[in-house]
mmCIF file of C-alpha atoms in Angstrom:
data_model
loop_
_atom_site.group_PDB
_atom_site.id
_atom_site.type_symbol
_atom_site.label_atom_id
_atom_site.label_comp_id
_atom_site.label_asym_id
_atom_site.label_seq_id
_atom_site.Cartn_x
_atom_site.Cartn_y
_atom_site.Cartn_z
ATOM 1 C CA UNK A 103 36.065 -139.764 -121.883
ATOM 2 C CA UNK A 104 33.813 -142.452 -120.412
ATOM 3 C CA UNK A 105 33.107 -142.644 -116.686
ATOM 4 C CA UNK A 106 34.865 -146.017 -116.612
ATOM 5 C CA UNK A 107 38.025 -144.481 -118.084
ATOM 6 C CA UNK A 108 37.836 -141.590 -115.635
ATOM 7 C CA UNK A 109 37.562 -144.048 -112.744
ATOM 8 C CA UNK A 110 40.583 -145.945 -114.065
ATOM 9 C CA UNK A 111 42.516 -142.676 -114.116
ATOM 10 C CA UNK A 112 41.402 -141.863 -110.571
ATOM 11 C CA UNK A 113 42.602 -145.235 -109.373
ATOM 12 C CA UNK A 114 45.968 -144.583 -111.020
ATOM 13 C CA UNK A 115 46.241 -141.167 -109.350
ATOM 14 C CA UNK A 116 45.487 -142.739 -105.975
ATOM 15 C CA UNK A 117 48.161 -145.355 -106.524
ATOM 16 C CA UNK A 118 50.785 -142.754 -107.462
ATOM 17 C CA UNK A 119 49.871 -140.040 -104.932
ATOM 18 C CA UNK A 120 52.720 -139.467 -102.484
ATOM 19 C CA UNK A 121 51.899 -138.507 -98.890
ATOM 20 C CA UNK A 122 51.703 -134.733 -98.381
ATOM 21 C CA UNK A 123 54.971 -133.210 -97.214
ATOM 22 C CA UNK A 124 55.080 -131.907 -93.651
ATOM 23 C CA UNK A 125 57.356 -129.628 -91.670
ATOM 24 C CA UNK A 126 56.925 -126.600 -93.903
ATOM 25 C CA UNK A 127 58.103 -123.221 -92.591
ATOM 26 C CA UNK A 128 57.367 -119.757 -93.924
ATOM 27 C CA UNK A 129 60.895 -119.563 -95.286
ATOM 28 C CA UNK A 130 60.521 -122.891 -97.105
ATOM 29 C CA UNK A 131 57.249 -121.778 -98.681
ATOM 30 C CA UNK A 132 58.850 -118.541 -99.875
ATOM 31 C CA UNK A 133 61.757 -120.454 -101.357
ATOM 32 C CA UNK A 134 59.413 -122.953 -103.010
ATOM 33 C CA UNK A 135 57.437 -120.146 -104.634
ATOM 34 C CA UNK A 136 60.634 -118.461 -105.841
ATOM 35 C CA UNK A 137 61.739 -121.655 -107.585
ATOM 36 C CA UNK A 138 58.597 -121.482 -109.716
ATOM 37 C CA UNK A 139 60.061 -118.463 -111.500
ATOM 38 C CA UNK A 140 63.745 -119.209 -110.890
ATOM 39 C CA UNK A 141 64.239 -122.947 -111.430
ATOM 40 C CA UNK A 142 68.049 -122.650 -111.200
ATOM 41 C CA UNK A 143 68.116 -121.385 -107.622
ATOM 42 C CA UNK A 144 70.698 -123.280 -105.532
ATOM 43 C CA UNK A 145 68.986 -125.810 -103.253
ATOM 44 C CA UNK A 146 70.062 -128.459 -100.812
ATOM 45 C CA UNK A 147 69.299 -132.071 -101.677
ATOM 46 C CA UNK A 148 66.627 -132.144 -98.961
ATOM 47 C CA UNK A 149 64.968 -129.011 -100.352
ATOM 48 C CA UNK A 150 65.111 -130.318 -103.896
ATOM 49 C CA UNK A 151 63.464 -133.601 -102.879
ATOM 50 C CA UNK A 152 60.822 -131.824 -100.815
ATOM 51 C CA UNK A 153 59.887 -129.430 -103.618
ATOM 52 C CA UNK A 154 59.805 -132.182 -106.242
ATOM 53 C CA UNK A 155 57.535 -134.327 -104.052
ATOM 54 C CA UNK A 156 55.218 -131.389 -103.437
ATOM 55 C CA UNK A 157 54.997 -130.558 -107.134
ATOM 56 C CA UNK A 158 54.063 -134.158 -107.849
ATOM 57 C CA UNK A 159 51.467 -134.033 -105.091
ATOM 58 C CA UNK A 160 49.996 -130.778 -106.451
ATOM 59 C CA UNK A 161 49.871 -132.130 -110.010
ATOM 60 C CA UNK A 162 48.146 -135.352 -109.015
ATOM 61 C CA UNK A 163 45.663 -133.749 -106.633
ATOM 62 C CA UNK A 164 44.757 -131.177 -109.283
ATOM 63 C CA UNK A 165 44.180 -133.974 -111.793
ATOM 64 C CA UNK A 166 42.099 -135.900 -109.255
ATOM 65 C CA UNK A 167 39.822 -132.938 -108.600
ATOM 66 C CA UNK A 168 39.217 -132.520 -112.303
ATOM 67 C CA UNK A 169 38.419 -136.219 -112.613
ATOM 68 C CA UNK A 170 36.018 -136.112 -109.663
ATOM 69 C CA UNK A 171 34.139 -133.239 -111.282
ATOM 70 C CA UNK A 172 34.032 -135.115 -114.585
ATOM 71 C CA UNK A 173 32.703 -138.263 -112.909
ATOM 72 C CA UNK A 174 30.024 -136.197 -111.177
ATOM 73 C CA UNK A 175 29.054 -134.754 -114.543
ATOM 74 C CA UNK A 176 28.953 -138.231 -116.046
ATOM 75 C CA UNK A 177 26.678 -139.513 -113.288
ATOM 76 C CA UNK A 178 24.370 -136.542 -113.759
ATOM 77 C CA UNK A 179 24.141 -136.934 -117.524
ATOM 78 C CA UNK A 180 23.711 -140.719 -117.410
ATOM 79 C CA UNK A 181 21.850 -141.851 -114.261
ATOM 80 C CA UNK A 182 21.579 -145.373 -115.727
ATOM 81 C CA UNK A 183 25.267 -146.170 -115.356
ATOM 82 C CA UNK A 184 26.023 -149.783 -114.417
ATOM 83 C CA UNK A 185 25.793 -150.409 -110.681
ATOM 84 C CA UNK A 186 29.365 -151.642 -110.638
ATOM 85 C CA UNK A 187 30.715 -148.313 -111.892
ATOM 86 C CA UNK A 188 28.608 -146.394 -109.384
ATOM 87 C CA UNK A 189 29.903 -148.577 -106.543
ATOM 88 C CA UNK A 190 33.468 -148.140 -107.767
ATOM 89 C CA UNK A 191 33.041 -144.358 -107.881
ATOM 90 C CA UNK A 192 31.957 -144.401 -104.244
ATOM 91 C CA UNK A 193 34.867 -146.662 -103.281
ATOM 92 C CA UNK A 194 37.444 -144.396 -104.940
ATOM 93 C CA UNK A 195 35.900 -141.250 -103.460
ATOM 94 C CA UNK A 196 35.973 -142.733 -99.964
ATOM 95 C CA UNK A 197 39.597 -143.780 -100.427
ATOM 96 C CA UNK A 198 40.473 -140.265 -101.549
ATOM 97 C CA UNK A 199 38.822 -138.711 -98.475
ATOM 98 C CA UNK A 200 40.883 -141.010 -96.269
ATOM 99 C CA UNK A 201 44.104 -140.211 -98.166
ATOM 100 C CA UNK A 202 44.117 -136.577 -99.282
ATOM 101 C CA UNK A 203 43.637 -133.360 -97.270
ATOM 102 C CA UNK A 204 41.593 -131.587 -99.989
ATOM 103 C CA UNK A 205 38.400 -133.614 -100.163
ATOM 104 C CA UNK A 206 35.373 -131.489 -101.073
ATOM 105 C CA UNK A 207 35.032 -132.845 -104.637
ATOM 106 C CA UNK A 208 35.219 -136.430 -103.386
ATOM 107 C CA UNK A 209 32.617 -135.801 -100.671
ATOM 108 C CA UNK A 210 30.320 -134.195 -103.223
ATOM 109 C CA UNK A 211 30.698 -137.270 -105.433
ATOM 110 C CA UNK A 212 29.606 -139.490 -102.548
ATOM 111 C CA UNK A 213 26.560 -137.259 -102.120
ATOM 112 C CA UNK A 214 25.784 -137.510 -105.838
ATOM 113 C CA UNK A 215 26.108 -141.301 -105.752
ATOM 114 C CA UNK A 216 23.615 -141.361 -102.864
ATOM 115 C CA UNK A 217 22.132 -144.556 -101.462
ATOM 116 C CA UNK A 218 23.264 -147.173 -100.984
ATOM 117 C CA UNK A 219 26.975 -146.848 -101.837
ATOM 118 C CA UNK A 220 27.600 -143.127 -101.357
ATOM 119 C CA UNK A 221 25.469 -142.901 -98.249
ATOM 120 C CA UNK A 222 27.148 -145.942 -96.685
ATOM 121 C CA UNK A 223 30.595 -144.455 -97.373
ATOM 122 C CA UNK A 224 29.611 -141.130 -95.813
ATOM 123 C CA UNK A 225 28.303 -142.924 -92.731
ATOM 124 C CA UNK A 226 31.587 -144.776 -92.370
ATOM 125 C CA UNK A 227 33.552 -141.537 -92.700
ATOM 126 C CA UNK A 228 31.607 -139.525 -90.101
ATOM 127 C CA UNK A 229 31.940 -142.332 -87.586
ATOM 128 C CA UNK A 230 35.694 -142.813 -88.008
ATOM 129 C CA UNK A 231 37.841 -140.676 -85.691
ATOM 130 C CA UNK A 232 40.924 -141.434 -87.794
ATOM 131 C CA UNK A 233 39.463 -139.396 -90.665
ATOM 132 C CA UNK A 234 40.417 -135.707 -90.813
ATOM 133 C CA UNK A 235 38.027 -133.596 -88.736
ATOM 134 C CA UNK A 236 37.203 -131.214 -91.578
ATOM 135 C CA UNK A 237 36.485 -134.137 -93.908
ATOM 136 C CA UNK A 238 34.055 -135.541 -91.323
ATOM 137 C CA UNK A 239 32.402 -132.124 -91.049
ATOM 138 C CA UNK A 240 31.863 -131.994 -94.825
ATOM 139 C CA UNK A 241 30.648 -135.596 -94.934
ATOM 140 C CA UNK A 242 28.135 -134.929 -92.147
ATOM 141 C CA UNK A 243 26.794 -131.864 -93.923
ATOM 142 C CA UNK A 244 26.196 -133.900 -97.089
ATOM 143 C CA UNK A 245 24.635 -136.723 -95.094
ATOM 144 C CA UNK A 246 22.167 -134.317 -93.513
ATOM 145 C CA UNK A 247 21.109 -133.237 -96.994
ATOM 146 C CA UNK A 248 20.992 -136.789 -98.259
ATOM 147 C CA UNK A 249 18.880 -138.147 -95.408
ATOM 148 C CA UNK A 250 16.501 -135.203 -95.111
ATOM 149 C CA UNK A 251 13.935 -136.843 -97.387
ATOM 150 C CA UNK A 252 13.817 -139.815 -94.998
ATOM 151 C CA UNK A 253 13.252 -137.497 -92.041
ATOM 152 C CA UNK A 254 10.465 -135.703 -93.847
ATOM 153 C CA UNK A 255 8.824 -138.999 -94.796
ATOM 154 C CA UNK A 256 8.892 -140.050 -91.132
ATOM 155 C CA UNK A 257 7.421 -136.690 -90.128
ATOM 156 C CA UNK A 258 4.517 -137.292 -92.529
ATOM 157 C CA UNK A 259 3.529 -140.450 -90.638
ATOM 158 C CA UNK A 260 0.720 -139.947 -88.097
ATOM 159 C CA UNK A 261 1.464 -140.382 -84.416
ATOM 160 C CA UNK A 262 0.710 -143.946 -83.384
ATOM 161 C CA UNK A 263 -1.461 -144.960 -80.464
ATOM 162 C CA UNK A 264 1.590 -146.452 -78.767
ATOM 163 C CA UNK A 265 3.591 -143.198 -78.920
ATOM 164 C CA UNK A 266 4.017 -141.113 -75.767
ATOM 165 C CA UNK A 267 3.623 -137.332 -76.282
ATOM 166 C CA UNK A 268 6.297 -135.250 -74.576
ATOM 167 C CA UNK A 269 4.693 -131.809 -74.813
ATOM 168 C CA UNK A 270 1.550 -130.718 -72.928
ATOM 169 C CA UNK A 271 -1.784 -130.896 -74.675
ATOM 170 C CA UNK A 272 -2.127 -127.094 -75.269
ATOM 171 C CA UNK A 273 1.239 -127.174 -77.054
ATOM 172 C CA UNK A 274 0.147 -130.017 -79.312
ATOM 173 C CA UNK A 275 -2.825 -127.933 -80.447
ATOM 174 C CA UNK A 276 -0.818 -124.802 -81.252
ATOM 175 C CA UNK A 277 -0.834 -123.513 -84.825
ATOM 176 C CA UNK A 278 0.856 -120.336 -86.015
ATOM 177 C CA UNK A 279 -1.186 -117.572 -87.578
ATOM 178 C CA UNK A 280 -4.064 -117.351 -85.097
ATOM 179 C CA UNK A 281 -6.208 -114.221 -85.447
ATOM 180 C CA UNK A 282 -6.151 -111.662 -82.607
ATOM 181 C CA UNK A 283 -9.447 -112.838 -81.136
ATOM 182 C CA UNK A 284 -10.351 -113.249 -77.424
ATOM 183 C CA UNK A 285 -10.299 -117.037 -77.702
ATOM 184 C CA UNK A 286 -6.828 -116.855 -79.259
ATOM 185 C CA UNK A 287 -5.445 -114.907 -76.297
ATOM 186 C CA UNK A 288 -6.995 -117.441 -73.945
ATOM 187 C CA UNK A 289 -5.350 -120.265 -75.908
ATOM 188 C CA UNK A 290 -1.994 -118.482 -75.827
ATOM 189 C CA UNK A 291 -2.169 -117.958 -72.074
ATOM 190 C CA UNK A 292 -3.013 -121.629 -71.477
ATOM 191 C CA UNK A 293 -0.144 -122.675 -73.730
ATOM 192 C CA UNK A 294 2.433 -120.448 -72.025
ATOM 193 C CA UNK A 295 1.302 -121.604 -68.590
ATOM 194 C CA UNK A 296 1.616 -125.245 -69.667
ATOM 195 C CA UNK A 297 5.167 -124.756 -70.995
ATOM 196 C CA UNK A 298 6.550 -122.710 -68.085
ATOM 197 C CA UNK A 299 9.055 -124.779 -66.051
ATOM 198 C CA UNK A 300 8.371 -125.144 -62.347
ATOM 199 C CA UNK A 301 11.880 -123.968 -61.407
ATOM 200 C CA UNK A 302 14.763 -122.001 -62.874
ATOM 201 C CA UNK A 303 16.712 -124.097 -65.385
ATOM 202 C CA UNK A 304 20.366 -124.905 -64.757
ATOM 203 C CA UNK A 305 21.102 -123.787 -68.331
ATOM 204 C CA UNK A 306 18.960 -121.228 -70.201
ATOM 205 C CA UNK A 307 16.931 -122.655 -73.059
ATOM 206 C CA UNK A 308 17.081 -122.394 -75.927
ATOM 207 C CA UNK A 309 20.812 -121.742 -76.278
ATOM 208 C CA UNK A 310 21.859 -118.512 -78.033
ATOM 209 C CA UNK A 311 22.092 -118.765 -81.795
ATOM 210 C CA UNK A 312 25.603 -119.302 -83.126
ATOM 211 C CA UNK A 313 26.813 -116.277 -85.085
ATOM 212 C CA UNK A 314 29.983 -117.741 -86.614
ATOM 213 C CA UNK A 315 30.745 -118.163 -90.289
ATOM 214 C CA UNK A 316 29.706 -121.591 -91.545
ATOM 215 C CA UNK A 317 32.777 -122.087 -93.764
ATOM 216 C CA UNK A 318 35.504 -120.170 -91.958
ATOM 217 C CA UNK A 319 34.530 -121.095 -88.389
ATOM 218 C CA UNK A 320 33.423 -124.662 -89.051
ATOM 219 C CA UNK A 321 35.593 -126.049 -86.214
ATOM 220 C CA UNK A 322 33.853 -123.767 -83.690
ATOM 221 C CA UNK A 323 30.351 -124.611 -84.875
ATOM 222 C CA UNK A 324 28.485 -126.287 -81.966
ATOM 223 C CA UNK A 325 27.201 -129.760 -82.785
ATOM 224 C CA UNK A 326 23.813 -128.959 -81.283
ATOM 225 C CA UNK A 327 23.022 -126.978 -84.449
ATOM 226 C CA UNK A 328 23.190 -130.158 -86.540
ATOM 227 C CA UNK A 329 21.305 -132.128 -83.895
ATOM 228 C CA UNK A 330 18.603 -129.465 -84.075
ATOM 229 C CA UNK A 331 18.339 -129.966 -87.847
ATOM 230 C CA UNK A 332 17.711 -133.681 -87.351
ATOM 231 C CA UNK A 333 15.226 -133.150 -84.508
ATOM 232 C CA UNK A 334 13.292 -130.479 -86.376
ATOM 233 C CA UNK A 335 13.111 -132.468 -89.595
ATOM 234 C CA UNK A 336 11.841 -135.553 -87.769
ATOM 235 C CA UNK A 337 9.442 -133.600 -85.526
ATOM 236 C CA UNK A 338 8.490 -130.357 -87.309
ATOM 237 C CA UNK A 339 5.319 -129.801 -85.256
ATOM 238 C CA UNK A 340 4.613 -130.092 -81.503
ATOM 239 C CA UNK A 341 2.176 -132.973 -81.956
ATOM 240 C CA UNK A 342 5.006 -135.126 -83.374
ATOM 241 C CA UNK A 343 7.274 -134.726 -80.348
ATOM 242 C CA UNK A 344 7.021 -138.167 -78.768
ATOM 243 C CA UNK A 345 9.387 -140.284 -76.715
ATOM 244 C CA UNK A 346 9.662 -142.824 -79.519
ATOM 245 C CA UNK A 347 10.565 -140.258 -82.189
ATOM 246 C CA UNK A 348 13.018 -138.583 -79.855
ATOM 247 C CA UNK A 349 14.768 -141.945 -79.466
ATOM 248 C CA UNK A 350 14.890 -142.222 -83.267
ATOM 249 C CA UNK A 351 16.440 -138.748 -83.446
ATOM 250 C CA UNK A 352 19.102 -139.723 -80.929
ATOM 251 C CA UNK A 353 20.012 -142.879 -82.855
ATOM 252 C CA UNK A 354 20.194 -140.887 -86.078
ATOM 253 C CA UNK A 355 22.494 -138.307 -84.520
ATOM 254 C CA UNK A 356 24.797 -141.043 -83.274
ATOM 255 C CA UNK A 357 24.920 -142.479 -86.816
ATOM 256 C CA UNK A 358 25.917 -139.038 -88.068
ATOM 257 C CA UNK A 359 28.834 -138.940 -85.661
ATOM 258 C CA UNK A 360 27.215 -136.241 -83.511
ATOM 259 C CA UNK A 361 27.691 -136.074 -79.758
ATOM 260 C CA UNK A 362 24.282 -137.436 -78.773
ATOM 261 C CA UNK A 363 25.464 -139.941 -76.168
ATOM 262 C CA UNK A 364 23.634 -138.139 -73.395
ATOM 263 C CA UNK A 365 21.287 -139.844 -70.966
ATOM 264 C CA UNK A 366 19.317 -136.570 -70.801
ATOM 265 C CA UNK A 367 18.995 -136.284 -74.595
ATOM 266 C CA UNK A 368 15.198 -136.650 -74.623
ATOM 267 C CA UNK A 369 14.648 -134.257 -71.726
ATOM 268 C CA UNK A 370 17.118 -131.686 -73.054
ATOM 269 C CA UNK A 371 15.694 -131.627 -76.571
ATOM 270 C CA UNK A 372 12.093 -131.667 -75.412
ATOM 271 C CA UNK A 373 12.908 -128.608 -73.305
ATOM 272 C CA UNK A 374 14.550 -126.903 -76.264
ATOM 273 C CA UNK A 375 11.595 -127.565 -78.537
ATOM 274 C CA UNK A 376 9.277 -126.223 -75.836
ATOM 275 C CA UNK A 377 11.439 -123.101 -75.452
ATOM 276 C CA UNK A 378 11.459 -122.453 -79.203
ATOM 277 C CA UNK A 379 7.694 -122.903 -79.185
ATOM 278 C CA UNK A 380 7.383 -120.405 -76.319
ATOM 279 C CA UNK A 381 9.478 -117.943 -78.332
ATOM 280 C CA UNK A 382 7.123 -118.428 -81.272
ATOM 281 C CA UNK A 383 4.153 -117.671 -79.004
ATOM 282 C CA UNK A 384 5.793 -114.555 -77.546
ATOM 283 C CA UNK A 385 6.520 -113.378 -81.081
ATOM 284 C CA UNK A 386 2.832 -113.868 -81.886
ATOM 285 C CA UNK A 387 1.948 -111.681 -78.911
ATOM 286 C CA UNK A 388 4.418 -109.013 -80.076
ATOM 287 C CA UNK A 389 2.819 -109.033 -83.529
ATOM 288 C CA UNK A 390 -0.591 -108.451 -81.915
ATOM 289 C CA UNK A 391 0.527 -106.047 -79.204
ATOM 290 C CA UNK A 392 -0.935 -102.924 -80.801
ATOM 291 C CA UNK A 393 -4.164 -102.108 -78.970
ATOM 292 C CA UNK A 394 -5.591 -105.613 -78.583
ATOM 293 C CA UNK A 395 -3.078 -107.010 -76.117
ATOM 294 C CA UNK A 396 -3.610 -104.507 -73.301
ATOM 295 C CA UNK A 397 -7.295 -105.297 -73.183
ATOM 296 C CA UNK A 398 -7.152 -108.990 -74.006
ATOM 297 C CA UNK A 399 -3.991 -110.088 -72.172
ATOM 298 C CA UNK A 400 -3.295 -108.078 -69.014
ATOM 299 C CA UNK A 401 -1.452 -111.169 -67.734
ATOM 300 C CA UNK A 402 1.250 -110.952 -70.427
ATOM 301 C CA UNK A 403 3.789 -108.869 -68.469
ATOM 302 C CA UNK A 404 3.749 -111.092 -65.388
ATOM 303 C CA UNK A 405 4.007 -114.254 -67.448
ATOM 304 C CA UNK A 406 6.858 -112.865 -69.557
ATOM 305 C CA UNK A 407 8.827 -111.980 -66.412
ATOM 306 C CA UNK A 408 8.241 -115.499 -65.062
ATOM 307 C CA UNK A 409 9.768 -116.917 -68.243
ATOM 308 C CA UNK A 410 12.845 -114.743 -67.816
ATOM 309 C CA UNK A 411 13.201 -115.880 -64.188
ATOM 310 C CA UNK A 412 13.103 -119.520 -65.283
ATOM 311 C CA UNK A 413 15.682 -118.994 -68.061
ATOM 312 C CA UNK A 414 13.169 -120.209 -70.643
ATOM 313 C CA UNK A 415 12.611 -118.262 -73.863
ATOM 314 C CA UNK A 416 13.943 -115.205 -72.019
ATOM 315 C CA UNK A 417 14.993 -113.174 -75.049
ATOM 316 C CA UNK A 418 11.545 -113.296 -76.649
ATOM 317 C CA UNK A 419 9.882 -112.629 -73.301
ATOM 318 C CA UNK A 420 11.905 -109.415 -72.900
ATOM 319 C CA UNK A 421 11.027 -108.372 -76.459
ATOM 320 C CA UNK A 422 7.386 -108.726 -75.512
ATOM 321 C CA UNK A 423 7.870 -106.569 -72.409
ATOM 322 C CA UNK A 424 9.358 -103.839 -74.585
ATOM 323 C CA UNK A 425 6.553 -104.180 -77.140
ATOM 324 C CA UNK A 426 3.924 -103.641 -74.426
ATOM 325 C CA UNK A 427 5.822 -101.208 -72.205
ATOM 326 C CA UNK A 428 2.598 -99.254 -71.716
ATOM 327 C CA UNK A 429 0.968 -102.328 -70.194
ATOM 328 C CA UNK A 430 0.765 -102.099 -66.386
ATOM 329 C CA UNK A 431 3.821 -103.727 -64.838
ATOM 330 C CA UNK A 432 5.929 -104.011 -68.008
ATOM 331 C CA UNK A 433 8.427 -101.262 -67.261
ATOM 332 C CA UNK A 434 8.790 -102.355 -63.658
ATOM 333 C CA UNK A 435 9.451 -105.917 -64.840
ATOM 334 C CA UNK A 436 12.152 -104.674 -67.220
ATOM 335 C CA UNK A 437 13.815 -102.746 -64.395
ATOM 336 C CA UNK A 438 13.795 -105.786 -62.118
ATOM 337 C CA UNK A 439 15.258 -108.001 -64.831
ATOM 338 C CA UNK A 440 17.990 -105.451 -65.656
ATOM 339 C CA UNK A 441 19.038 -105.317 -61.979
ATOM 340 C CA UNK A 442 18.925 -109.067 -61.292
ATOM 341 C CA UNK A 443 22.455 -110.526 -61.242
ATOM 342 C CA UNK A 444 21.074 -114.055 -61.542
ATOM 343 C CA UNK A 445 19.817 -113.258 -65.057
ATOM 344 C CA UNK A 446 22.331 -113.815 -67.899
ATOM 345 C CA UNK A 447 24.146 -110.572 -68.754
ATOM 346 C CA UNK A 448 22.892 -110.469 -72.355
ATOM 347 C CA UNK A 449 19.280 -110.622 -71.107
ATOM 348 C CA UNK A 450 19.949 -107.926 -68.474
ATOM 349 C CA UNK A 451 21.389 -105.705 -71.184
ATOM 350 C CA UNK A 452 18.379 -106.365 -73.417
ATOM 351 C CA UNK A 453 16.049 -105.291 -70.587
ATOM 352 C CA UNK A 454 18.036 -102.161 -69.665
ATOM 353 C CA UNK A 455 16.334 -98.861 -70.527
#
């Protein structure tokens, strides 16, 4: 069957699709399932109408999903389809997302169609509060995949003379994989000193990683995880973290329907990037803690405790203290952290011996 015929059939299904029935109870579902095997069960007129409408809805939605998969296959096998058919596929998929509660195949079709029609439809969906929340979640996930190439292309552009760096100069020079040489430890110390906040943060940074299930707990997934994906793709290295690119990241997040309408967006995300960078540096110190660190970095324990006190990269700082617990001051620092009620409980527990 041609893609055009499949699209005609999809349009017909959309026209005939009744609204999903509501008001179901557990007893009604049990009765509905029994009628599948016992069609002559006595029913009220209301039950008979409800069950008939639901069977029609199930039949048409099942047919639609098969058609969406076939259209996706047709687009994959023939990327030179007429632009009109591609645009129509996007239009029908968007209509389906706005109409039906089971939308994954339609959202995937919009992703396959891509720019301009599929991408534009996905952008409309994520920004429309009248669209089902789960549908917007799926659409945003596909948009992030679809637009990632654009983010990476922007990241490949050199920093312009008119761009304002937001991280200190030692941070902009940091590269992972330094050898455990004296000059490396000096560079690490300068970097950690440059990143350390002057005062304790109101909220620890970075926030704890979310440990929910992506599919089952999608409605509990914090939006900052998706914002982080955008920020990291646009600014994958410290030298790219500029005020101008941070403003681009904020605008992009707003387009994606993410909660980025925050006057402190630039400051908050600069702090988070700095905290993740500090964690990376502490991890480097942990990797080189055997033998070399005690001689080359006697300052490490004091600096790690200062990070915990500021609520900045605290988890990695405590890991370092444990890795160098033979270093003078490390065990005492762990004891102080474990007893300090102003430190988050999960960090106190991590420091407890």
